Short mmCIF file of C-alpha atoms in Angstrom, two decimals:
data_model
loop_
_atom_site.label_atom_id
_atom_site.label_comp_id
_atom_site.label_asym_id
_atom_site.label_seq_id
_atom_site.Cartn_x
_atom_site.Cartn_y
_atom_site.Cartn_z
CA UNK I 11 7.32 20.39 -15.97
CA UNK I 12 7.48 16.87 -17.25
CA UNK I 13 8.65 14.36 -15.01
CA UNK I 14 11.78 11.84 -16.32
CA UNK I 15 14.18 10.22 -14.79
CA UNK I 16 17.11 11.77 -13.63
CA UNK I 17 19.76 8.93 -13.37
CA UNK I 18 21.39 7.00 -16.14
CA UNK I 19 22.99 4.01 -14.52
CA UNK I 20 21.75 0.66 -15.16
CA UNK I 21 21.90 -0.42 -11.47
CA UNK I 22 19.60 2.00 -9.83
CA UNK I 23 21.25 4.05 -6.40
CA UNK I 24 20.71 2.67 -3.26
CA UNK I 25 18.77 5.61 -1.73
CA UNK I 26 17.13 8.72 -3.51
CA UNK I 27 17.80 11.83 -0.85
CA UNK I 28 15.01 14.24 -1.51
CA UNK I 29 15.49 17.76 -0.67
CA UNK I 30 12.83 20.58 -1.31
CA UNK I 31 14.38 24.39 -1.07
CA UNK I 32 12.36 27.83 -0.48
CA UNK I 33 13.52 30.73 1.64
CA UNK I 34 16.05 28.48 3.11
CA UNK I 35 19.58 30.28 3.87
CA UNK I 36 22.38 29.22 1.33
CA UNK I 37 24.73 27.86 4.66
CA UNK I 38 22.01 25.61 5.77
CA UNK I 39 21.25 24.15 2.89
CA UNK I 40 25.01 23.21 1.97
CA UNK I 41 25.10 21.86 5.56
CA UNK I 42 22.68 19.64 4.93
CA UNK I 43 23.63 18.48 1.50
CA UNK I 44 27.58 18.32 3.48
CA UNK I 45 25.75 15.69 5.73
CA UNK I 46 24.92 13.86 2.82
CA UNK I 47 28.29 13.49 1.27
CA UNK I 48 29.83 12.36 4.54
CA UNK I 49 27.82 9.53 4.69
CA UNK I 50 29.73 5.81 3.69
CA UNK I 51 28.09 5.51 0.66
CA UNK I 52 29.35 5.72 -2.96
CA UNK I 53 28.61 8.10 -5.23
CA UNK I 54 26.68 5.42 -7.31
CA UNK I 55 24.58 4.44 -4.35
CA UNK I 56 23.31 8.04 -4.02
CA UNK I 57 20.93 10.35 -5.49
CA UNK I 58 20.62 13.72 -4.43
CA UNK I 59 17.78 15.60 -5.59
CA UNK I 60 16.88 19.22 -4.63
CA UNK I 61 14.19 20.84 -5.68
CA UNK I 62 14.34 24.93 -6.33
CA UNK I 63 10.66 25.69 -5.59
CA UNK I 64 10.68 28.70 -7.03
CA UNK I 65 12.91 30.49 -4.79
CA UNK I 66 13.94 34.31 -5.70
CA UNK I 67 17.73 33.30 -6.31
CA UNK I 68 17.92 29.91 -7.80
CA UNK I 69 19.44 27.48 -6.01
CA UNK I 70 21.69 26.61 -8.33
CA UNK I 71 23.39 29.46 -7.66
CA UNK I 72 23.34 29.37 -3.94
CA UNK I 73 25.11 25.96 -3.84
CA UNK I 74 27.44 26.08 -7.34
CA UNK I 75 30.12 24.13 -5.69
CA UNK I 76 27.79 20.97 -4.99
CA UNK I 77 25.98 20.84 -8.36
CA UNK I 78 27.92 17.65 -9.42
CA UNK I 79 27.02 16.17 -6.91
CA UNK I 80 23.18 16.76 -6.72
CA UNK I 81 20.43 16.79 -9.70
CA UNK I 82 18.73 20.14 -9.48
CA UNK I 83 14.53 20.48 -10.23
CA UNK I 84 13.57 24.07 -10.59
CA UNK I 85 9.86 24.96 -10.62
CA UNK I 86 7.63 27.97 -9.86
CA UNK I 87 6.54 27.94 -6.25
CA UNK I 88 4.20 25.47 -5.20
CA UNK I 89 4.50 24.30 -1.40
CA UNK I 90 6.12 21.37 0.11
CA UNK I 91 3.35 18.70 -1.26
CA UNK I 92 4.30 19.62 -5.02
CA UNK I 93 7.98 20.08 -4.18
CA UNK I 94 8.30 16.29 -2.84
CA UNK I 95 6.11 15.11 -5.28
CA UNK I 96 7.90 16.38 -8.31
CA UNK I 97 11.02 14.49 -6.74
CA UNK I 98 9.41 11.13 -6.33
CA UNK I 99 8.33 11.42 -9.94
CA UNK I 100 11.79 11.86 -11.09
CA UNK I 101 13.26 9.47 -7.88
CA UNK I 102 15.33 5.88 -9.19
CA UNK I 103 16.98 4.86 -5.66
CA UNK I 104 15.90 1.81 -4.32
CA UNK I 105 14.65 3.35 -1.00
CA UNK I 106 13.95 7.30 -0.51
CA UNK I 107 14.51 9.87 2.04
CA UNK I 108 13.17 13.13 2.49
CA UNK I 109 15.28 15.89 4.03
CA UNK I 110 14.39 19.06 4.98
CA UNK I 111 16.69 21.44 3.29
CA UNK I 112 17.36 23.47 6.83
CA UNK I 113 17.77 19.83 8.83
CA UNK I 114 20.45 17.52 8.59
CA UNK I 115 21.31 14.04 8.57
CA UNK I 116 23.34 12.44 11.76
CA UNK I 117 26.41 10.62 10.32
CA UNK I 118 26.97 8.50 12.57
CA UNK I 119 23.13 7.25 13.46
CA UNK I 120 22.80 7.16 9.86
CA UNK I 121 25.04 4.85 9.21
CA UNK I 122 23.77 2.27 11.32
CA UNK I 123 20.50 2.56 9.47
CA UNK I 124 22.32 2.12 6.66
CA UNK I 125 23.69 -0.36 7.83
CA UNK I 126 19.97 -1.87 8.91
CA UNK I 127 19.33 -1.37 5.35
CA UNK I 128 21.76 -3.68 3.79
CA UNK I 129 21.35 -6.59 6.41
CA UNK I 130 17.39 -6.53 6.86
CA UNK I 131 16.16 -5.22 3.22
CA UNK I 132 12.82 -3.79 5.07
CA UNK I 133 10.30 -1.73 3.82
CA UNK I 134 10.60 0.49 6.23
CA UNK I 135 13.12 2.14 9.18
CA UNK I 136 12.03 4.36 11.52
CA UNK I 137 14.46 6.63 13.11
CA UNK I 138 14.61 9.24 16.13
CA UNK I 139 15.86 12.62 15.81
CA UNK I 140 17.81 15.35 18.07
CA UNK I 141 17.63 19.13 18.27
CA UNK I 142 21.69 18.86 17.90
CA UNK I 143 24.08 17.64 16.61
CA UNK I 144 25.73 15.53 19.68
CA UNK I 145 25.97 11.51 18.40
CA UNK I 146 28.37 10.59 21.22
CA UNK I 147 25.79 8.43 22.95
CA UNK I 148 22.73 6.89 21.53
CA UNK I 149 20.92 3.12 22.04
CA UNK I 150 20.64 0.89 18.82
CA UNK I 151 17.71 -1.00 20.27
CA UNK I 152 16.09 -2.47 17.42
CA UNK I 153 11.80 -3.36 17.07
CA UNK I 154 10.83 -5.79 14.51
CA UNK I 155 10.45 -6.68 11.60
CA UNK I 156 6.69 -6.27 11.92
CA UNK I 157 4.12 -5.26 9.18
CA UNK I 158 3.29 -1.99 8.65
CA UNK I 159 -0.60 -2.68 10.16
CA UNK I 160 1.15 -4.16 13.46
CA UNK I 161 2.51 -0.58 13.24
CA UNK I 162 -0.02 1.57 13.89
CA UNK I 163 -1.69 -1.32 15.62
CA UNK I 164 1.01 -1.35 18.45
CA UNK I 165 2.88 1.54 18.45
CA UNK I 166 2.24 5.37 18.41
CA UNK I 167 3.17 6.84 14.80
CA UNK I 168 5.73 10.05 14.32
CA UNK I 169 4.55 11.46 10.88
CA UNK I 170 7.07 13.58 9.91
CA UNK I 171 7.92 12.20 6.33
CA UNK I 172 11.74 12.67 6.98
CA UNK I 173 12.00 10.44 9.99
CA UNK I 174 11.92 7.32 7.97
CA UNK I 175 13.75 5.67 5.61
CA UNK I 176 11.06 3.74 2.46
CA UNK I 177 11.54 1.06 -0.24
CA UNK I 178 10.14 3.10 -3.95
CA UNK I 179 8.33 0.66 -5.00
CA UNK I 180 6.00 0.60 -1.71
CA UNK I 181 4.43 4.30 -2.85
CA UNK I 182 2.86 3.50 -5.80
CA UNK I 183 0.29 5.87 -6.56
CA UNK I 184 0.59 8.02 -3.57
CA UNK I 185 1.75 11.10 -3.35
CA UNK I 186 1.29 14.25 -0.95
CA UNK I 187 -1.66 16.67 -0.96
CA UNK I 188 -0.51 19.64 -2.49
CA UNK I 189 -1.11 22.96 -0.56
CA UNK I 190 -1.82 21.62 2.58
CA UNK I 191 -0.32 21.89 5.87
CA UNK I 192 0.06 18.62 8.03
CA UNK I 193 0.58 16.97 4.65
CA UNK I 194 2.98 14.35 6.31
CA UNK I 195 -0.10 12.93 8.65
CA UNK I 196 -2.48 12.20 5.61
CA UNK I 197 0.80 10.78 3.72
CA UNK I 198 2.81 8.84 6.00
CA UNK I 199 0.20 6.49 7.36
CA UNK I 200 -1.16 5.38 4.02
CA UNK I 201 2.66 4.70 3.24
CA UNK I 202 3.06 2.87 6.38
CA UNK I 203 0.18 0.39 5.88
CA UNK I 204 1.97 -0.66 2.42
CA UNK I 205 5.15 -1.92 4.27
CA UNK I 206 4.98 -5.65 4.82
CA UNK I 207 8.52 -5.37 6.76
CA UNK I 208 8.80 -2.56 8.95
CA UNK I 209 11.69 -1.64 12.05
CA UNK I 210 11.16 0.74 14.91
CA UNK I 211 15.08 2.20 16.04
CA UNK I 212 16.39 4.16 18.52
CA UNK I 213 18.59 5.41 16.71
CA UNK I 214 18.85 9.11 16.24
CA UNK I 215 19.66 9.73 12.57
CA UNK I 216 17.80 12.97 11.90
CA UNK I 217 19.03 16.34 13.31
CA UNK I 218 15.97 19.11 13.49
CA UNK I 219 16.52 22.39 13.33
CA UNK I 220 13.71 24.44 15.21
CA UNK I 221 13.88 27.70 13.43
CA UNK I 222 11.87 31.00 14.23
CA UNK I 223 10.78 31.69 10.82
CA UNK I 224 9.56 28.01 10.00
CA UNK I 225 5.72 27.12 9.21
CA UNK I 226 4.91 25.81 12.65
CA UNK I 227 6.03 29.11 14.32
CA UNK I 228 3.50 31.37 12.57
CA UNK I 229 0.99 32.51 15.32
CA UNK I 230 -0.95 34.40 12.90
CA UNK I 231 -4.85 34.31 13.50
CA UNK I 232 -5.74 33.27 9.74
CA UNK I 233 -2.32 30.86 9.86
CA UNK I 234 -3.59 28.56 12.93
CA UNK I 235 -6.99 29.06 11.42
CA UNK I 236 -5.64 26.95 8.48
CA UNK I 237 -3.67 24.92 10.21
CA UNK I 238 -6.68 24.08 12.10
CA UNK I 239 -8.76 23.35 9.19
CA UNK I 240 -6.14 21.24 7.49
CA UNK I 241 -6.05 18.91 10.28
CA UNK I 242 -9.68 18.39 10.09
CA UNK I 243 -9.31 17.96 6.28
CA UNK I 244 -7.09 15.32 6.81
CA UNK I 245 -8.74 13.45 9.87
CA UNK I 246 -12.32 12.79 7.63
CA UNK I 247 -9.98 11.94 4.45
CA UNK I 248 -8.32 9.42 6.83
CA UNK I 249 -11.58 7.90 8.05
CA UNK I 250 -12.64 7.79 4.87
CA UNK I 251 -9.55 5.30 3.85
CA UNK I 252 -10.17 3.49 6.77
CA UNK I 253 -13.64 2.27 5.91
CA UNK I 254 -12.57 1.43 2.73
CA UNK I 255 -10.22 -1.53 4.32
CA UNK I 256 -10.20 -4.66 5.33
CA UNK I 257 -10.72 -5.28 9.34
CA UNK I 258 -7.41 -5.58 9.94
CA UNK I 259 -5.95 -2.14 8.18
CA UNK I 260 -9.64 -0.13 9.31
CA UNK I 261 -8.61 -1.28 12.98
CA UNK I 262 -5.11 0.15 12.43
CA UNK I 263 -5.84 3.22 10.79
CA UNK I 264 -8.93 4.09 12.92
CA UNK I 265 -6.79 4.23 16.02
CA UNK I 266 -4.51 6.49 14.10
CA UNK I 267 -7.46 8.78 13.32
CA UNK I 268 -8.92 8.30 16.71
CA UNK I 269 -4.97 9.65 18.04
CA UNK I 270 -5.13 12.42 15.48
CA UNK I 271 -8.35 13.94 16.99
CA UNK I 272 -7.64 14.32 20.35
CA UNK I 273 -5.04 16.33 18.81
CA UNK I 274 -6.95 18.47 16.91
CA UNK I 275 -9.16 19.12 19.92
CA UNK I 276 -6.05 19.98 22.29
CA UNK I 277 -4.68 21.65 19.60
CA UNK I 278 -7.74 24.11 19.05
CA UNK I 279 -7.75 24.79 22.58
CA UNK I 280 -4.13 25.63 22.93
CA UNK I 281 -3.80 27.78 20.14
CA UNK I 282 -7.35 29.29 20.55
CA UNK I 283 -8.25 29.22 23.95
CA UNK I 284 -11.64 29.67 22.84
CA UNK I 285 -14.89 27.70 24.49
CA UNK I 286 -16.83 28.71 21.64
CA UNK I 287 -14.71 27.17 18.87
CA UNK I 288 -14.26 24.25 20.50
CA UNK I 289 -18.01 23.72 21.08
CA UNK I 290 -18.03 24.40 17.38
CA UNK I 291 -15.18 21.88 16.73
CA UNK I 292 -17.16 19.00 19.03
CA UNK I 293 -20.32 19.84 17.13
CA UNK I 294 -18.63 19.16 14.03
CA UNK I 295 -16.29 15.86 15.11
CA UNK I 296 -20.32 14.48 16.12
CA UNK I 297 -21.28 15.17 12.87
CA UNK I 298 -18.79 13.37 11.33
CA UNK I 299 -19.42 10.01 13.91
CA UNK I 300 -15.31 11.38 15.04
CA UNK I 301 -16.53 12.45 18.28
CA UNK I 302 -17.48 11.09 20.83
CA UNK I 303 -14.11 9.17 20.99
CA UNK I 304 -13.81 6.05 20.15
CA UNK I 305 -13.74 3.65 23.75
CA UNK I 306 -10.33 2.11 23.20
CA UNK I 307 -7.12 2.27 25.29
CA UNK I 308 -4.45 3.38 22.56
CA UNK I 309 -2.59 4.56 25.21
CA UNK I 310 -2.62 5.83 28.89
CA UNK I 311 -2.39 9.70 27.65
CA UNK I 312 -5.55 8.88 25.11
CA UNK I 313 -7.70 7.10 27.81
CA UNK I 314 -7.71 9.84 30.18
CA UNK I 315 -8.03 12.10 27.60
CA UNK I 316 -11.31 10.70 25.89
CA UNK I 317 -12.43 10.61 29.55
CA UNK I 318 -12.00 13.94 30.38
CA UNK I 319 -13.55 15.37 27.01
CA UNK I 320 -16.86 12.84 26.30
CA UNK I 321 -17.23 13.94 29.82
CA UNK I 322 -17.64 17.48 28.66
CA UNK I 323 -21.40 17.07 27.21
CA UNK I 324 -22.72 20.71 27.57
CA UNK I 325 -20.03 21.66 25.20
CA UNK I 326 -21.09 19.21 22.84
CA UNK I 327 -25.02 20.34 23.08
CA UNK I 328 -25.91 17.13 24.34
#
């Protein structure tokens, strides 16, 4: 598949909605691409763009009475990464969002990022999300503008690629990792270094369905094996960028890297509860100069953490 554009206007759309679809039920889908619709924006200022990846009825089908209003990709299955990515290829809004095609958007929180949007002109908004669908209540406290280096300087970072609201032409070249889980922590803090004008809300836009049958339910053995394995994947590629930056940037990303291994260690022990594998794990962070960690004070959780665990030095082999 050959990516073109898929809008004709002169005046690019205000916001290119990006929806990947596989093994998603028909209902939630249209809910989420109803969420859309509702939202105060004309259909000029939209772009909806769902991407069938490679699902057994196409989704065309599934969702005939919105296919005027969206611009449907269909490929043969090839994850999440390649789903996205075939979207931004084809993407002309002036900012994106990614939606998950079982989530949906929060009207009314929405809006007032929308609103955000047309007054500020950032890079970047960051946004909160709910596990329902209640918007009576919510605070509009606002953060910024700050760069996105300040970011992940300051502030702890929520990866999740649809929790955020970008300007296009901040991606450039990137793009996700295809066939990879915990794609959205390798992408979204490369993204977030590129935004010179970034806000931090309150404001819950997002609403997140937690379903049973979803990626990050699979207890399989071989699943959290690769889960596992993706995360350390993704922590060395990370370093990696880091120490190709300037002071400044390396500082910013570091501390996300730093964050993102004390995950993976918890994580391993949580979903393993195996001494062995994570003396294995510690071996390995040493070798990569991850491990010990780093003698900062990120944040109150990460200091006693890094205490507790360079404490640990049998595990290690030390």
């Amino acid at each position: 598949m050959s990516a073109q554009p898929i809008h004709s206007q002169s005046i690019p759309p205000l916001i290119s909605f990006i929806l990947p679809v596989f093994d998603v039920p028909a209902e939630l889908v249209k809910a989420c691409i109803q969420s859309i619709l509702l939202l105060p924006i004309s259909s000029e200022q939209r772009e909806i763009i769902v991407v069938d990846d490679g699902n057994a009825v196409p989704v065309c089908q599934l969702i005939s009475e919105f296919t005027s209003s969206v611009h449907i990709i269909r490929q043969v299955n090839a994850g999440l990464s390649a789903a996205r990515n075939a979207a931004l290829d084809c993407a002309q809004g002036q900012y994106i969002q990614f939606v998950d095609a079982d989530d949906m958007l929060l009207v009314k929180g929405y809006t007032q990022c929308l609103k955000l949007l047309d007054q500020q002109k950032p890079d970047m908004i960051m946004f909160r999300f709910r596990h329902h669908q209640n918007e009576k209540t919510f605070s509009i406290k606002l953060l910024g503008p700050m760069t996105g280096t300040q970011m992940l300087l300051r502030h702890n970072l929520r990866a999740s690629a649809w929790s955020y609201i970008f300007k296009r032409e901040i991606l450039g070249e990137l793009r996700f990792i295809p066939d990879l889980f915990h794609e959205d922590e390798a992408f979204t803090p490369l993204l977030v270094l590129r935004a010179h004008s970034l806000y931090i809300t309150r404001i819950p836009a997002y609403y997140y369905r937690q379903r049973p049958q979803s990626i990050m339910s699979d207890t399989a053995a071989t699943h959290i094996d690769r889960r596992l394995a993706d995360q350390m994947t993704i922590i060395v590629s990370l370093r990696q960028e880091a120490n190709r930056l300037a002071r400044q940037e390396h500082d910013a990303l570091s501390r996300r890297v730093a964050q993102l291994t004390m995950d993976l260690i918890y994580n391993t022990w949580k979903l393993t509860h195996s001494p062995k594998r994570i003396r294995r794990l510690l071996l390995r962070l040493r070798k990569e100069r991850l491990y010990p960690l780093p003698g900062k004070c990120y944040t109150a959780k990460y200091t006693i953490f890094r205490l507790l665990i360079n404490s640990i030095s049998f595990v290690a082999g030390q």
